[in-house]
Coordinates of C-alpha atoms and ligand atoms in Angstrom, one line a residue:
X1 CA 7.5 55.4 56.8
X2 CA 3.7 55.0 56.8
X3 CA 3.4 55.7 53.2
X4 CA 5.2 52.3 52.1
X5 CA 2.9 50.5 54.5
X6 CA -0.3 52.2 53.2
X7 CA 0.8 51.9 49.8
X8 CA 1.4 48.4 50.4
X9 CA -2.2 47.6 52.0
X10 CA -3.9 49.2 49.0
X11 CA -1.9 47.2 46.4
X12 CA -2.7 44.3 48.0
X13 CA -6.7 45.0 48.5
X14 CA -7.1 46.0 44.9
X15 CA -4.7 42.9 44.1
X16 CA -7.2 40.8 46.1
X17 CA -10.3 42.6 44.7
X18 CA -9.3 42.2 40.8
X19 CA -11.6 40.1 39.4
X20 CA -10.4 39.2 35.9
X21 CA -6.8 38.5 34.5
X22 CA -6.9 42.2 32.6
X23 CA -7.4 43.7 36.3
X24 CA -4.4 41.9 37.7
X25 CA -2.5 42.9 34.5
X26 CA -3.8 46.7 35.0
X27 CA -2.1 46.3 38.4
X28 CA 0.9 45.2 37.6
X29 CA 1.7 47.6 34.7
X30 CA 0.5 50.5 37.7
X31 CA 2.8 49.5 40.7
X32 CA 5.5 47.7 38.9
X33 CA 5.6 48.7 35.1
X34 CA 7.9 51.6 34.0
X35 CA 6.0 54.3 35.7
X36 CA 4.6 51.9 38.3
X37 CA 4.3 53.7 41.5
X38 CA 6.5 50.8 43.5
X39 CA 9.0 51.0 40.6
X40 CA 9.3 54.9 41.5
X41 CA 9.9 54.6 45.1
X42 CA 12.9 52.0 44.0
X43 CA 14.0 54.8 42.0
X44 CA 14.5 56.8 45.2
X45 CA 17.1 54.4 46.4
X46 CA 19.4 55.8 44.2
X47 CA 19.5 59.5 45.4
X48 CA 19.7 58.2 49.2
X49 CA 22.6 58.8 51.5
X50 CA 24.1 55.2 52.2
X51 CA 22.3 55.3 56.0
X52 CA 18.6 56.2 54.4
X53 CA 19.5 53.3 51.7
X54 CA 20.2 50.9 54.5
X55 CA 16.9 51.6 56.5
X56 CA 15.1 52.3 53.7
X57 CA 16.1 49.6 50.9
X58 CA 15.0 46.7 52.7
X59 CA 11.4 48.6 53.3
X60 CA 10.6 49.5 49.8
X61 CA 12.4 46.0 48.4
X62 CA 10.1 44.7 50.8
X63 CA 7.0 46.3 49.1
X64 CA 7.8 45.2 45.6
X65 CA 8.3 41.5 46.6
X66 CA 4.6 41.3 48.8
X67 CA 3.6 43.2 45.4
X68 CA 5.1 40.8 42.9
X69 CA 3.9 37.6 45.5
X70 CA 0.5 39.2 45.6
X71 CA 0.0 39.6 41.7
X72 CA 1.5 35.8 41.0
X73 CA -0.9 34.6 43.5
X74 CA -4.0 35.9 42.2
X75 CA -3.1 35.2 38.5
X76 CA -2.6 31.6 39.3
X77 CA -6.0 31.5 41.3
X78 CA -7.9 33.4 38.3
X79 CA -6.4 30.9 35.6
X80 CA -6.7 27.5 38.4
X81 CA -11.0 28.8 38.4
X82 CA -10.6 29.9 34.7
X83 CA -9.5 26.1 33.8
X84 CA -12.2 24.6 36.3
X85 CA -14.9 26.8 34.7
X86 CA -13.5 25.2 31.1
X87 CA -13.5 21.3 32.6
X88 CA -17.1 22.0 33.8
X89 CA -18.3 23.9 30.6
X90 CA -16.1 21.3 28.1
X91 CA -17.5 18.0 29.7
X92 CA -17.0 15.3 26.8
X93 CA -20.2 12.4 27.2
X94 CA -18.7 9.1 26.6
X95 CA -22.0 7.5 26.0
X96 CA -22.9 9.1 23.2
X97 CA -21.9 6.8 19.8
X98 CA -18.7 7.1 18.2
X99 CA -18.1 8.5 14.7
X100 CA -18.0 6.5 11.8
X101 CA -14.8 4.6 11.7
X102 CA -13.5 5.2 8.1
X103 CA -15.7 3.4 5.2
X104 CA -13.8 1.4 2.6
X105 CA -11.0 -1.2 1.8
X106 CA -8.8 -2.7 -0.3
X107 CA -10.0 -5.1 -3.0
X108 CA -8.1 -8.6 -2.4
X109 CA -7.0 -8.3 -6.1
X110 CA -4.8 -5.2 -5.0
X111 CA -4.0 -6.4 -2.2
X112 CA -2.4 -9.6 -3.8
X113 CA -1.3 -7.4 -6.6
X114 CA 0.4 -4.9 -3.7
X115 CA 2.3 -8.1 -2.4
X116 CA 3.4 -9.7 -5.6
X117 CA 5.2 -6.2 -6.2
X118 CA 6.8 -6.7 -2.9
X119 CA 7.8 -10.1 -3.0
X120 CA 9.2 -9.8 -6.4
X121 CA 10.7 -6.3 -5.7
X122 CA 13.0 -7.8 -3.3
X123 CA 13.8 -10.0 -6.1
X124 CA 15.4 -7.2 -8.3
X125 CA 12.2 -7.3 -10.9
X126 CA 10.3 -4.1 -11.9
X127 CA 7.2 -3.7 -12.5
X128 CA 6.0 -3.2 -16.6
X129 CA 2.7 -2.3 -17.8
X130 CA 1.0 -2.5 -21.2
X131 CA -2.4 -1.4 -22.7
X132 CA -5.6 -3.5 -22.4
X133 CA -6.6 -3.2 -25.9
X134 CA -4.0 -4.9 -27.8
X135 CA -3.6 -5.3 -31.5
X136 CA -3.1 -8.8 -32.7
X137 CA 1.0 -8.8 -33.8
X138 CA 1.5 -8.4 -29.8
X139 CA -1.1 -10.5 -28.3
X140 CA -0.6 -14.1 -30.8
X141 CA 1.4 -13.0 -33.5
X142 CA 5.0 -12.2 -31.6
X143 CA 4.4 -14.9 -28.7
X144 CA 4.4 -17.5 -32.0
X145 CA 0.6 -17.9 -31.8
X146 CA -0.1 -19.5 -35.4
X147 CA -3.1 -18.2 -37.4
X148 CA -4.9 -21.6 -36.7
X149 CA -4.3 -21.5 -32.9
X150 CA -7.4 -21.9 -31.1
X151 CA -7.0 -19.4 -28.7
X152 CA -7.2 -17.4 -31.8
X153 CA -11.0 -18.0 -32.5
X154 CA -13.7 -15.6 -31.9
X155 CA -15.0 -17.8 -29.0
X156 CA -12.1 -16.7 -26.4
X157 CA -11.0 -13.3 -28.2
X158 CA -13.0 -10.0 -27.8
X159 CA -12.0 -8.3 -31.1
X160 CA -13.2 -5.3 -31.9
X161 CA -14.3 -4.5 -35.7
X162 CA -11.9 -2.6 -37.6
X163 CA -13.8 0.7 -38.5
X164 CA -15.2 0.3 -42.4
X165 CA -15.1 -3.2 -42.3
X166 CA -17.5 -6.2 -42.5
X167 CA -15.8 -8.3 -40.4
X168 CA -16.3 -8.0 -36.5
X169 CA -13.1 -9.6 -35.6
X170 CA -10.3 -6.6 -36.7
X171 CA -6.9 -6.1 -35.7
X172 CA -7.4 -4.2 -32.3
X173 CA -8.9 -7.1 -29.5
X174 CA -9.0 -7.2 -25.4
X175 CA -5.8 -8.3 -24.3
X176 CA -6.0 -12.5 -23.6
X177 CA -3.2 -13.0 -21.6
X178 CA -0.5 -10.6 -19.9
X179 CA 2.5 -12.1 -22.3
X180 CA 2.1 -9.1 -24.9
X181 CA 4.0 -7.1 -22.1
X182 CA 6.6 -9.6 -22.8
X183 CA 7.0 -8.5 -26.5
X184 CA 6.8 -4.7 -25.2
X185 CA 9.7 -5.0 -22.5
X186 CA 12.0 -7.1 -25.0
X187 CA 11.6 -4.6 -27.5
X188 CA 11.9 -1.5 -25.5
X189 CA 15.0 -2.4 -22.8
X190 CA 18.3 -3.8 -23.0
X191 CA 18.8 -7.8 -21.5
X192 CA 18.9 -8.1 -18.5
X193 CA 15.1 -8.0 -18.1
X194 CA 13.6 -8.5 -14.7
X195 CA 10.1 -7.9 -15.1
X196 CA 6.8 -9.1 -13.8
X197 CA 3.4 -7.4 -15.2
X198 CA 0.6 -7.2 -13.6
X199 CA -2.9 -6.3 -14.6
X200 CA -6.6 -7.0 -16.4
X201 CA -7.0 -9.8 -19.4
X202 CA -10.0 -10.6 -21.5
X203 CA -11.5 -13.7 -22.1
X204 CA -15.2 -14.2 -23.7
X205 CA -15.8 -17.2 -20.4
X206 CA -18.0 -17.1 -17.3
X207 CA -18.6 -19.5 -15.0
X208 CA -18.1 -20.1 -11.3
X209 CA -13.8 -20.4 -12.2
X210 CA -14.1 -17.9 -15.0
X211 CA -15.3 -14.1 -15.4
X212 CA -14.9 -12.2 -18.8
X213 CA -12.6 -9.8 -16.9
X214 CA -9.8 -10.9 -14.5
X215 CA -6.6 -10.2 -13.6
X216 CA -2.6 -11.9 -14.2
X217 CA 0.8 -11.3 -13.3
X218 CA 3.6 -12.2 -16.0
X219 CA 7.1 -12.7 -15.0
X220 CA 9.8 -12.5 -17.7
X221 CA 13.5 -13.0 -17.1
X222 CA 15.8 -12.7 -20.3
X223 CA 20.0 -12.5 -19.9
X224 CA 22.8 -14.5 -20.7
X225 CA 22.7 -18.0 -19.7
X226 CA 19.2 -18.3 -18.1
X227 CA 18.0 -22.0 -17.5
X228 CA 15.3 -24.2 -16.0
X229 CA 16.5 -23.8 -13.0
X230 CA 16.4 -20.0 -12.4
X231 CA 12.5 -20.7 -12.9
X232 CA 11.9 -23.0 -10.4
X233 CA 13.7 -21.1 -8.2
X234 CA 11.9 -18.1 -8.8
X235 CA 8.8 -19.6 -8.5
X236 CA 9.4 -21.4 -5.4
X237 CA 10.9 -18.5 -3.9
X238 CA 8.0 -16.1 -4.8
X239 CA 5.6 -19.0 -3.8
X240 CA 6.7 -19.6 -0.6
X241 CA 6.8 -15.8 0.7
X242 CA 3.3 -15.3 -1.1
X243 CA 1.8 -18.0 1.0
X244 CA 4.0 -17.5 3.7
X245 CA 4.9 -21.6 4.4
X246 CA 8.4 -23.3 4.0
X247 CA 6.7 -26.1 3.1
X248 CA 5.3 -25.5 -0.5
X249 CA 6.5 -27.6 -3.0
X250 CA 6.4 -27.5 -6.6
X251 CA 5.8 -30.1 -9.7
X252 CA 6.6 -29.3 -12.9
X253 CA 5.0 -30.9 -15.7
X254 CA 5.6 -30.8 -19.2
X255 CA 3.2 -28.6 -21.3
X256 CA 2.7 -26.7 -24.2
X257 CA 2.7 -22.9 -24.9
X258 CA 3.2 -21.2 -28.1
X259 CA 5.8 -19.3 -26.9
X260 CA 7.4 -21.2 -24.4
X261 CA 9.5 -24.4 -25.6
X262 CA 9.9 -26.5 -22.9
X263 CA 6.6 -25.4 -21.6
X264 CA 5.8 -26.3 -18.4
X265 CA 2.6 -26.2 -16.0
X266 CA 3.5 -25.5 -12.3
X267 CA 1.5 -27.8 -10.2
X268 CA 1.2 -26.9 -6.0
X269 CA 0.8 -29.4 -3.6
X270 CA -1.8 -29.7 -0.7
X271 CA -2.7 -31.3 2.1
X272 CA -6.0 -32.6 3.6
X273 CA -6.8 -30.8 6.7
X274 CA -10.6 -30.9 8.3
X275 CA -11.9 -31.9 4.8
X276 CA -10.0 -28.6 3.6
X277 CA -7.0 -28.4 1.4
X278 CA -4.5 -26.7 2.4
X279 CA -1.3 -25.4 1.2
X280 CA 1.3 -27.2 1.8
X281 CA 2.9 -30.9 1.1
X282 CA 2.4 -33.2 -1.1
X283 CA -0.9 -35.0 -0.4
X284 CA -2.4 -34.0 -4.1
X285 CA -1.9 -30.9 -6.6
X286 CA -3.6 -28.2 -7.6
X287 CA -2.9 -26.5 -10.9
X288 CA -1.5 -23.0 -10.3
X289 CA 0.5 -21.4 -13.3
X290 CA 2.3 -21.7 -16.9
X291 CA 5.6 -21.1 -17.4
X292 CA 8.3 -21.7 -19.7
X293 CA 11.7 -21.2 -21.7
X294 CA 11.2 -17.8 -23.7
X295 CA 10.6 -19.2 -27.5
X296 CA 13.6 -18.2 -29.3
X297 CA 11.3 -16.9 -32.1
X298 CA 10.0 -14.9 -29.6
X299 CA 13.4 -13.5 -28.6
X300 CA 14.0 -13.1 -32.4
X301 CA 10.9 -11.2 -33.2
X302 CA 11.2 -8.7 -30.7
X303 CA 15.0 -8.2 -32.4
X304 CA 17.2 -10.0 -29.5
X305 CA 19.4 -13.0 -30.6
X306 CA 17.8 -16.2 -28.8
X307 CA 21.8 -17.7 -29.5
X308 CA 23.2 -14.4 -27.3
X309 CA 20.0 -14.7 -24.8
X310 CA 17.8 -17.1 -23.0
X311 CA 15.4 -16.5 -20.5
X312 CA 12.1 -17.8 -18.5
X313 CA 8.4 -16.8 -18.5
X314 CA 5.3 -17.3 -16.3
X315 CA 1.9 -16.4 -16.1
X316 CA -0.3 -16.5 -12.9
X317 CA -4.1 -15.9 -12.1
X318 CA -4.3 -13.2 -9.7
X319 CA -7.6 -13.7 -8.6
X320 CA -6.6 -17.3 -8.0
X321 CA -3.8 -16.4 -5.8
X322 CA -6.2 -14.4 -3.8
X323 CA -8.9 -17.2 -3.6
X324 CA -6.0 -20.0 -2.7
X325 CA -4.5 -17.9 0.0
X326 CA -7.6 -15.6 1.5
X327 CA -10.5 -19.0 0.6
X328 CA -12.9 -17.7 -1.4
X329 CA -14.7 -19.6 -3.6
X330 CA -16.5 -18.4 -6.0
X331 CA -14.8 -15.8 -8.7
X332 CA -17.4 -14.1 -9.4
X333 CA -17.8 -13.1 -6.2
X334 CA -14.5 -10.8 -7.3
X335 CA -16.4 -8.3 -9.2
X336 CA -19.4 -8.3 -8.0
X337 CA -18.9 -4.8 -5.8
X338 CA -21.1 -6.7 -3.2
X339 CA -20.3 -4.5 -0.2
X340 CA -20.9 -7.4 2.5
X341 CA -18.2 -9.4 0.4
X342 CA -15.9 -6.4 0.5
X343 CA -16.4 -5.5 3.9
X344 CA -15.4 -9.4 5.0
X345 CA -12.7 -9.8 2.6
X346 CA -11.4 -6.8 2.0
X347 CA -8.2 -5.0 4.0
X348 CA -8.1 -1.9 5.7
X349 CA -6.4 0.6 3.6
X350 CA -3.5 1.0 5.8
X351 CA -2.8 -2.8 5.8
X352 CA 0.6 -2.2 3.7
X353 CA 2.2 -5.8 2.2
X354 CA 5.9 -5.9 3.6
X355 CA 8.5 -9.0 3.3
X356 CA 9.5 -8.2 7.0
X357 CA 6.0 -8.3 8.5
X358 CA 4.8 -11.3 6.7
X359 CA 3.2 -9.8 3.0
X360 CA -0.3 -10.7 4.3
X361 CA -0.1 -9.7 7.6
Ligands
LIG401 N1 0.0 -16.5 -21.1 C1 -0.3 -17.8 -20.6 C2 -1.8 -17.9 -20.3 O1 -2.5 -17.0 -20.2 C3 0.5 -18.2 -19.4 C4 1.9 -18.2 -19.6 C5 2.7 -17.1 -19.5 C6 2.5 -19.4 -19.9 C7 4.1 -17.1 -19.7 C8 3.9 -19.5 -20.1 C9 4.7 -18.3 -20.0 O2 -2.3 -19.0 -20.1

C-alpha cells in the first residue's frame, strides 16, 4: 500500500524539518497520540481478516517504529544543540577574583572557653553561670572573706554606690572572682556538684598581665568523701587534654584562700626550648591556678553540713590559658578588637573543640 509509504516519508520530512522541541512534540501528539494518524491505521488491524493482518501488520508496525525512531532522534539532537548553545552562552571565567571568603572568627577566649566545656564535659561537670554584678554576701561574705580582707578595699573592687547614699562603695559591686558561682550552685542543687563556671571578673588593675575586664573558669566538686587527691587529679587530667602533652606535671604548693583551707597554688612546669618555654617538664614553674579544700564555713553558709560533705575548688585565668597555649603576650592585646590580632589569632568559626580531634585542633 502506497499510502503507508507516503505517510511515512512525510512524517519523517516534517520530523526532520521541526525545528524546536514543541514542533517535535506537535508531531508526536499528531501521528502517535490518541487520534494520531499512525495510531489510527493500528487501529485497522483490528477489523482485518487474519491474511490482511499478516501482510499488513508488519507494514503499519513498521511505520510507527521509523516514526517513534524518527521523533527520539531529533529530540535528542535538539536538546544535544540546546545544551551546547547553554555551555557556550554559560561560560564561567576562572580569572576573574573569587568572592570574599567569609569575614570573622572566633575570639581565643571562646575558643579556650569552647574547649574547657569539652574537656570538663567528658568529665561529668556542667556548666553554671552567675550574674556579673554581684552583691557583696556572695562575692566575700559567703566565700569567708573577712571585712578587713584586702581584696575587700576599694582599690581591687568596682562597687557601685548604693542609690541615696554618700558612700560610693554600696552593696552591689563587679564580680572579683568567679567563686560566687560557688555559693549559687551549693545553695541551689543537691551534693553531688560537678560544676565549672566560666565567664567575666572585675578587677580595678591594668597593666601588661592585667586588664580591668577578663575572664575565669571555677571548678567546684562537693560529695561525700572528696579529698586532695580528686583535685590533683582533676587538674592534671583537664591540664593535660587542654595542652594536649602527656608530659605536664604539676606542683602544689601551700597557699592561702579565704575559702579554701588547705589552699593551694598549682604551679606548671616548663622546659627551655630555643630560648622559649614550653610546656612540659620540670625545668622551672610557672604559676597557673588556685585551688583548694571547700572551707567548711563555706559549705555551712550555703546550708550543707561540711561533716556530711567535702569537696575541691579551683580558679583559672582564661585569658592565661589562651596566651600559655596559643603564645601571645601581651593581655591587652585580648580586648583590644584590633582586627589584624583577630584575624592572626583568632579561629575560623567552624573550628569546633572536640576530645577526639585534639581540643585545639
Ligand atoms: N577565686 C580565686 C581567685 O580569683 C581563685 C580560687 C578559686 C582559689 C577557687 C581557690 C579556689 O584568685
Amino acid at each position: 500500500m502506497t499510502d503507508i509509504a507516503q505517510l511515512q516519508a512525510e512524517a519523517l520530512g516534517a520530523i526532520g524539518a521541526a525545528a524546536s522541541l514543541d514542533t517535535v512534540e506537535a508531531e508526536r501528539v499528531r501521528l502517535l497520540g490518541k487520534q494520531g494518524q499512525v495510531t489510527a491505521l493500528l487501529k485497522t488491524l483490528g477489523g482485518m481478516t487474519p491474511e490482511q493482518r499478516q501482510s499488513e501488520g508488519p507494514r503499519i508496525n513498521g511505520l510507527r517504529e521509523a516514526v517513534s525512531a524518527a521523533i527520539a532522534a531529533r529530540k535528542a539532537a535538539l536538546e544535544g544543540a540546546a545544551l551546547e548553545a547553554r555551555l557556550a552562552a554559560e561560560r564561567v571565567d576562572l580569572s576573574l577574583p573569587a568572592p570574599d571568603t567569609p569575614r570573622g572568627s572566633v575570639h581565643p577566649v571562646s575558643q579556650v572557653m569552647d574547649e574547657l566545656a569539652e574537656i570538663f564535659a567528658d568529665m561529668g561537670f556542667a556548666v553554671a553561670t552567675g550574674p556579673e554584678i554581684e552583691d557583696d554576701w556572695h562575692n566575700f561574705t559567703a566565700l569567708n572573706i573577712p571585712e578587713t580582707h584586702p581584696a575587700r578595699a576599694m582599690h581591687d573592687t568596682f562597687y557601685f554606690p548604693d542609690p541615696g547614699s554618700e558612700s560610693a562603695a554600696g552593696s552591689k559591686l563587679l564580680r572579683t572572682h568567679t567563686s560566687p558561682v560557688q555559693i549559687r550552685t551549693m545553695q541551689s542543687q543537691q551534693p553531688p556538684i560537678r560544676i565549672i563556671a566560666p565567664g567575666r571578673v572585675y578587677r580595678s588593675d591594668s597593666d601588661a598581665t592585667h586588664t580591668p575586664m577578663f575572664h575565669q573558669i571555677e571548678g567546684l566538686v562537693i560529695d561525700r568523701g572528696i579529698h586532695l587527691g580528686h583535685l590533683k587529679w582533676t587538674l592534671e587530667t583537664f591540664l593535660k587534654a587542654f595542652f594536649e602533652r602527656d608530659d605536664i606535671v604539676l606542683r602544689l604548693r601551700p597557699s592561702y584562700f579565704p575559702f579554701t583551707e588547705p589552699s593551694a597554688e598549682v604551679d606548671v612546669g616548663f622546659t627551655w626550648t630555643n630560648g622559649r618555654r614550653i610546656l612540659g617538664g620540670s625545668e622551672g614553674w610557672m604559676e597557673l591556678l588556685g585551688s583548694g579544700m571547700v572551707h567548711p564555713r563555706v559549705i555551712r553558709a550555703c546550708g550543707l553540713d561540711p561533716d556530711e560533705y567535702s569537696g575541691f575548688a579551683f580558679g583559672v585565668g582564661v585569658d592565661r590559658l589562651a596566651m600559655l597555649k596559643y603564645g601571645m603576650d601581651d593581655l591587652r592585646a585580648f580586648f583590644d578588637g584590633d582586627l589584624r590580632w583577630l584575624r592572626h589569632y583568632g579561629f575560623a568559626a567552624l573550628d569546633v573543640p572536640t576530645l577526639s580531634g585534639g581540643v585545639g585542633a
